[in-house]
mmCIF file of C-alpha atoms in Angstrom:
data_model
loop_
_atom_site.group_PDB
_atom_site.id
_atom_site.type_symbol
_atom_site.label_atom_id
_atom_site.label_comp_id
_atom_site.label_asym_id
_atom_site.label_seq_id
_atom_site.Cartn_x
_atom_site.Cartn_y
_atom_site.Cartn_z
ATOM 1 C CA MET A 1 159.462 -109.315 -119.029
ATOM 2 C CA SER A 2 159.681 -106.300 -121.239
ATOM 3 C CA ASP A 3 162.569 -105.499 -123.581
ATOM 4 C CA ASP A 4 162.263 -101.816 -122.704
ATOM 5 C CA PRO A 5 165.638 -100.572 -121.350
ATOM 6 C CA LEU A 6 163.762 -97.997 -119.288
ATOM 7 C CA GLU A 7 162.063 -100.734 -117.324
ATOM 8 C CA THR A 8 163.682 -102.782 -114.572
ATOM 9 C CA GLY A 9 162.163 -105.588 -112.539
ATOM 10 C CA GLY A 10 158.829 -105.242 -114.315
ATOM 11 C CA HIS A 11 158.455 -101.634 -113.141
ATOM 12 C CA ARG A 12 159.147 -98.547 -115.153
ATOM 13 C CA ARG A 13 161.894 -96.554 -113.450
ATOM 14 C CA ALA A 14 162.958 -93.935 -115.974
ATOM 15 C CA GLY A 15 161.569 -90.498 -115.350
ATOM 16 C CA GLN A 16 160.530 -91.089 -111.738
ATOM 17 C CA ILE A 17 163.099 -88.669 -110.355
ATOM 18 C CA ALA A 18 162.348 -86.054 -113.002
ATOM 19 C CA PHE A 19 158.624 -86.358 -112.298
ATOM 20 C CA ALA A 20 159.091 -86.199 -108.511
ATOM 21 C CA LEU A 21 161.407 -83.174 -108.789
ATOM 22 C CA GLY A 22 158.995 -81.362 -111.102
ATOM 23 C CA PHE A 23 156.086 -82.175 -108.803
ATOM 24 C CA VAL A 24 157.875 -80.851 -105.697
ATOM 25 C CA VAL A 25 158.963 -77.681 -107.503
ATOM 26 C CA LEU A 26 155.400 -77.073 -108.704
ATOM 27 C CA ALA A 27 154.040 -77.666 -105.186
ATOM 28 C CA VAL A 28 156.550 -75.263 -103.634
ATOM 29 C CA VAL A 29 155.638 -72.598 -106.199
ATOM 30 C CA LEU A 30 151.957 -73.084 -105.369
ATOM 31 C CA VAL A 31 152.687 -72.800 -101.646
ATOM 32 C CA ALA A 32 154.586 -69.579 -102.310
ATOM 33 C CA LEU A 33 151.615 -68.175 -104.260
ATOM 34 C CA LEU A 34 149.036 -68.998 -101.583
ATOM 35 C CA GLY A 35 149.248 -65.535 -100.030
ATOM 36 C CA ASP A 36 148.604 -63.801 -103.355
ATOM 37 C CA GLN A 37 145.904 -66.119 -104.656
ATOM 38 C CA THR A 38 143.796 -66.665 -101.533
ATOM 39 C CA VAL A 39 142.497 -64.443 -98.740
ATOM 40 C CA TRP A 40 142.134 -64.713 -94.967
ATOM 41 C CA LYS A 41 138.845 -63.174 -93.816
ATOM 42 C CA ASN A 42 138.182 -61.702 -90.389
ATOM 43 C CA LYS A 43 135.348 -63.136 -88.300
ATOM 44 C CA VAL A 44 135.194 -66.359 -90.329
ATOM 45 C CA LYS A 45 135.685 -69.754 -88.703
ATOM 46 C CA PHE A 46 139.080 -71.372 -89.190
ATOM 47 C CA PHE A 47 137.881 -74.263 -91.367
ATOM 48 C CA ALA A 48 135.668 -71.927 -93.429
ATOM 49 C CA GLN A 49 138.553 -69.614 -94.363
ATOM 50 C CA PRO A 50 139.018 -69.301 -98.142
ATOM 51 C CA ARG A 51 142.736 -69.951 -97.697
ATOM 52 C CA PHE A 52 142.471 -73.034 -95.474
ATOM 53 C CA TRP A 53 141.596 -75.878 -97.869
ATOM 54 C CA PRO A 54 143.834 -74.718 -100.740
ATOM 55 C CA ALA A 55 146.663 -74.463 -98.198
ATOM 56 C CA VAL A 56 145.978 -77.995 -96.959
ATOM 57 C CA GLY A 57 146.036 -79.244 -100.536
ATOM 58 C CA VAL A 58 149.224 -77.584 -101.777
ATOM 59 C CA ILE A 59 151.155 -78.087 -98.530
ATOM 60 C CA GLY A 60 150.152 -81.739 -98.691
ATOM 61 C CA MET A 61 151.386 -81.857 -102.275
ATOM 62 C CA ALA A 62 154.737 -80.409 -101.222
ATOM 63 C CA VAL A 63 155.203 -82.658 -98.175
ATOM 64 C CA PHE A 64 154.102 -85.906 -99.807
ATOM 65 C CA GLY A 65 155.956 -85.065 -103.003
ATOM 66 C CA ALA A 66 159.142 -84.498 -100.995
ATOM 67 C CA LEU A 67 158.605 -87.784 -99.126
ATOM 68 C CA HIS A 68 158.101 -89.592 -102.415
ATOM 69 C CA LEU A 69 161.274 -88.005 -103.792
ATOM 70 C CA LYS A 70 163.253 -89.008 -100.677
ATOM 71 C CA HIS A 71 162.142 -92.640 -100.837
ATOM 72 C CA LEU A 72 162.842 -93.256 -104.507
ATOM 73 C CA PRO A 73 165.248 -96.168 -105.019
ATOM 74 C CA ARG A 74 167.635 -94.041 -107.075
ATOM 75 C CA CYS A 75 168.715 -90.563 -106.039
ATOM 76 C CA ARG A 76 170.502 -89.370 -109.194
ATOM 77 C CA LEU A 77 169.282 -88.419 -112.622
ATOM 78 C CA SER A 78 170.410 -90.801 -115.337
ATOM 79 C CA HIS A 79 170.379 -90.400 -119.096
ATOM 80 C CA TYR A 80 167.193 -92.526 -119.119
ATOM 81 C CA ASP A 81 165.488 -89.966 -116.883
ATOM 82 C CA LEU A 82 166.516 -87.133 -119.166
ATOM 83 C CA ARG A 83 165.363 -89.091 -122.217
ATOM 84 C CA GLU A 84 161.985 -89.662 -120.567
ATOM 85 C CA ALA A 85 161.701 -85.970 -119.639
ATOM 86 C CA ARG A 86 162.458 -85.089 -123.266
ATOM 87 C CA VAL A 87 159.530 -87.238 -124.392
ATOM 88 C CA TRP A 88 157.267 -85.397 -121.952
ATOM 89 C CA PHE A 89 158.506 -82.051 -123.247
ATOM 90 C CA GLU A 90 157.665 -83.025 -126.825
ATOM 91 C CA ALA A 91 153.995 -83.039 -125.851
ATOM 92 C CA VAL A 92 154.369 -79.523 -124.452
ATOM 93 C CA GLU A 93 156.180 -78.374 -127.582
ATOM 94 C CA TYR A 94 153.045 -78.567 -129.728
ATOM 95 C CA ALA A 95 151.029 -76.633 -127.165
ATOM 96 C CA LEU A 96 153.706 -73.919 -127.368
ATOM 97 C CA TRP A 97 153.491 -73.925 -131.183
ATOM 98 C CA PHE A 98 149.725 -73.421 -130.879
ATOM 99 C CA LEU A 99 150.109 -70.587 -128.361
ATOM 100 C CA VAL A 100 152.550 -68.775 -130.631
ATOM 101 C CA TYR A 101 150.156 -69.273 -133.571
ATOM 102 C CA VAL A 102 147.239 -67.846 -131.586
ATOM 103 C CA TRP A 103 149.409 -64.909 -130.511
ATOM 104 C CA VAL A 104 150.596 -64.123 -134.067
ATOM 105 C CA VAL A 105 147.229 -64.404 -135.907
ATOM 106 C CA PRO A 106 145.780 -61.088 -134.630
ATOM 107 C CA ILE A 107 148.989 -59.315 -135.575
ATOM 108 C CA ALA A 108 149.862 -60.797 -138.952
ATOM 109 C CA GLY A 109 146.439 -62.111 -139.992
ATOM 110 C CA TYR A 110 145.105 -65.592 -140.478
ATOM 111 C CA LEU A 111 146.354 -66.269 -144.002
ATOM 112 C CA PRO A 112 150.009 -65.229 -143.686
ATOM 113 C CA THR A 113 150.304 -66.889 -140.293
ATOM 114 C CA THR A 114 148.760 -70.122 -141.514
ATOM 115 C CA LEU A 115 150.929 -70.076 -144.641
ATOM 116 C CA VAL A 116 153.989 -70.005 -142.371
ATOM 117 C CA PHE A 117 152.888 -72.252 -139.530
ATOM 118 C CA ALA A 118 151.268 -75.097 -141.493
ATOM 119 C CA PRO A 119 154.451 -76.002 -143.416
ATOM 120 C CA LEU A 120 156.598 -75.412 -140.319
ATOM 121 C CA LEU A 121 154.543 -77.861 -138.272
ATOM 122 C CA THR A 122 154.467 -80.308 -141.149
ATOM 123 C CA TRP A 123 158.260 -80.053 -141.321
ATOM 124 C CA ARG A 124 158.497 -80.508 -137.553
ATOM 125 C CA LEU A 125 156.375 -83.652 -137.760
ATOM 126 C CA GLY A 126 158.955 -85.130 -140.119
ATOM 127 C CA TYR A 127 157.369 -84.660 -143.536
ATOM 128 C CA ARG A 128 160.069 -83.170 -145.768
ATOM 129 C CA SER A 129 158.697 -83.382 -149.320
ATOM 130 C CA GLN A 130 157.332 -80.292 -151.050
ATOM 131 C CA LYS A 131 154.171 -82.210 -151.855
ATOM 132 C CA MET A 132 153.391 -82.745 -148.171
ATOM 133 C CA LEU A 133 154.170 -79.118 -147.329
ATOM 134 C CA TRP A 134 151.728 -77.870 -150.002
ATOM 135 C CA ILE A 135 149.082 -80.351 -148.905
ATOM 136 C CA SER A 136 149.394 -79.060 -145.352
ATOM 137 C CA VAL A 137 148.836 -75.459 -146.457
ATOM 138 C CA ILE A 138 145.865 -76.277 -148.674
ATOM 139 C CA PHE A 139 144.351 -78.526 -146.045
ATOM 140 C CA ALA A 140 144.795 -75.987 -143.241
ATOM 141 C CA VAL A 141 143.565 -72.953 -145.158
ATOM 142 C CA VAL A 142 140.849 -74.214 -147.433
ATOM 143 C CA VAL A 143 139.507 -77.475 -146.108
ATOM 144 C CA VAL A 144 139.598 -77.079 -142.339
ATOM 145 C CA PHE A 145 138.994 -73.420 -141.611
ATOM 146 C CA LYS A 146 137.140 -72.033 -144.613
ATOM 147 C CA SER A 147 135.103 -75.003 -145.905
ATOM 148 C CA VAL A 148 134.469 -77.317 -142.963
ATOM 149 C CA LEU A 149 134.503 -74.976 -140.002
ATOM 150 C CA GLN A 150 133.437 -71.815 -141.921
ATOM 151 C CA VAL A 151 135.432 -69.834 -139.415
ATOM 152 C CA LYS A 152 135.222 -66.051 -139.638
ATOM 153 C CA ILE A 153 138.618 -64.996 -138.404
ATOM 154 C CA PRO A 154 139.398 -61.337 -137.764
ATOM 155 C CA GLY A 155 141.911 -59.714 -140.064
ATOM 156 C CA GLY A 156 145.408 -58.954 -138.926
ATOM 157 C CA LEU A 157 146.836 -55.560 -138.157
ATOM 158 C CA VAL A 158 148.960 -55.692 -141.316
ATOM 159 C CA TYR A 159 145.778 -55.681 -143.431
ATOM 160 C CA GLU A 160 145.265 -52.021 -142.451
ATOM 161 C CA TYR A 161 148.224 -51.081 -144.664
ATOM 162 C CA LEU A 162 146.655 -52.549 -147.826
ATOM 163 C CA PRO A 163 144.777 -50.326 -150.337
ATOM 164 C CA GLY A 164 140.972 -49.998 -149.812
ATOM 165 C CA GLY A 165 139.497 -52.741 -151.998
ATOM 166 C CA LEU A 166 142.292 -55.191 -151.390
ATOM 167 C CA ARG A 167 142.053 -54.564 -147.630
ATOM 168 C CA SER A 168 138.320 -55.377 -147.637
ATOM 169 C CA PHE A 169 138.918 -58.524 -149.689
ATOM 170 C CA PHE A 170 141.615 -59.771 -147.310
ATOM 171 C CA ILE A 171 139.569 -58.935 -144.199
ATOM 172 C CA LEU A 172 136.511 -60.784 -145.551
ATOM 173 C CA ASN A 173 138.274 -63.827 -146.969
ATOM 174 C CA PHE A 174 141.504 -64.287 -145.083
#
């Protein structure tokens, strides 16, 4: 028997309702988008229609997801469910950080963006000392991208405002 408070009777219960609700909502959204994302062609057999099999799949997801949700042993969200959902969201959080980074690099340039994001992510991971923040910047800028990967990253739009020689230096190196 586990000591995990989220587990009862040898089965993990926390998060089941949150997962089932999220799954049903996603399935309903996909069903709603079927008309925009698939086509119905004239003079094509019913089972060969481009819309048929995706519709079978997403409608099945919605129906079976709703049945699963209905037959769950608990029908209310508890604080354990919300805690479990928060853990799932933490995984998404870092993907969002990466998307924002990728969106900002063409605007602000690789170097300024990395100088901001590397310490921010290091801080978010729980490292609070200045030493760790500097190590993250040096590691991200020099070791990973420039030395190991030898990545040629396009300059940011802000580099266009620098004087001639300095602009070329920043575009080539940062």
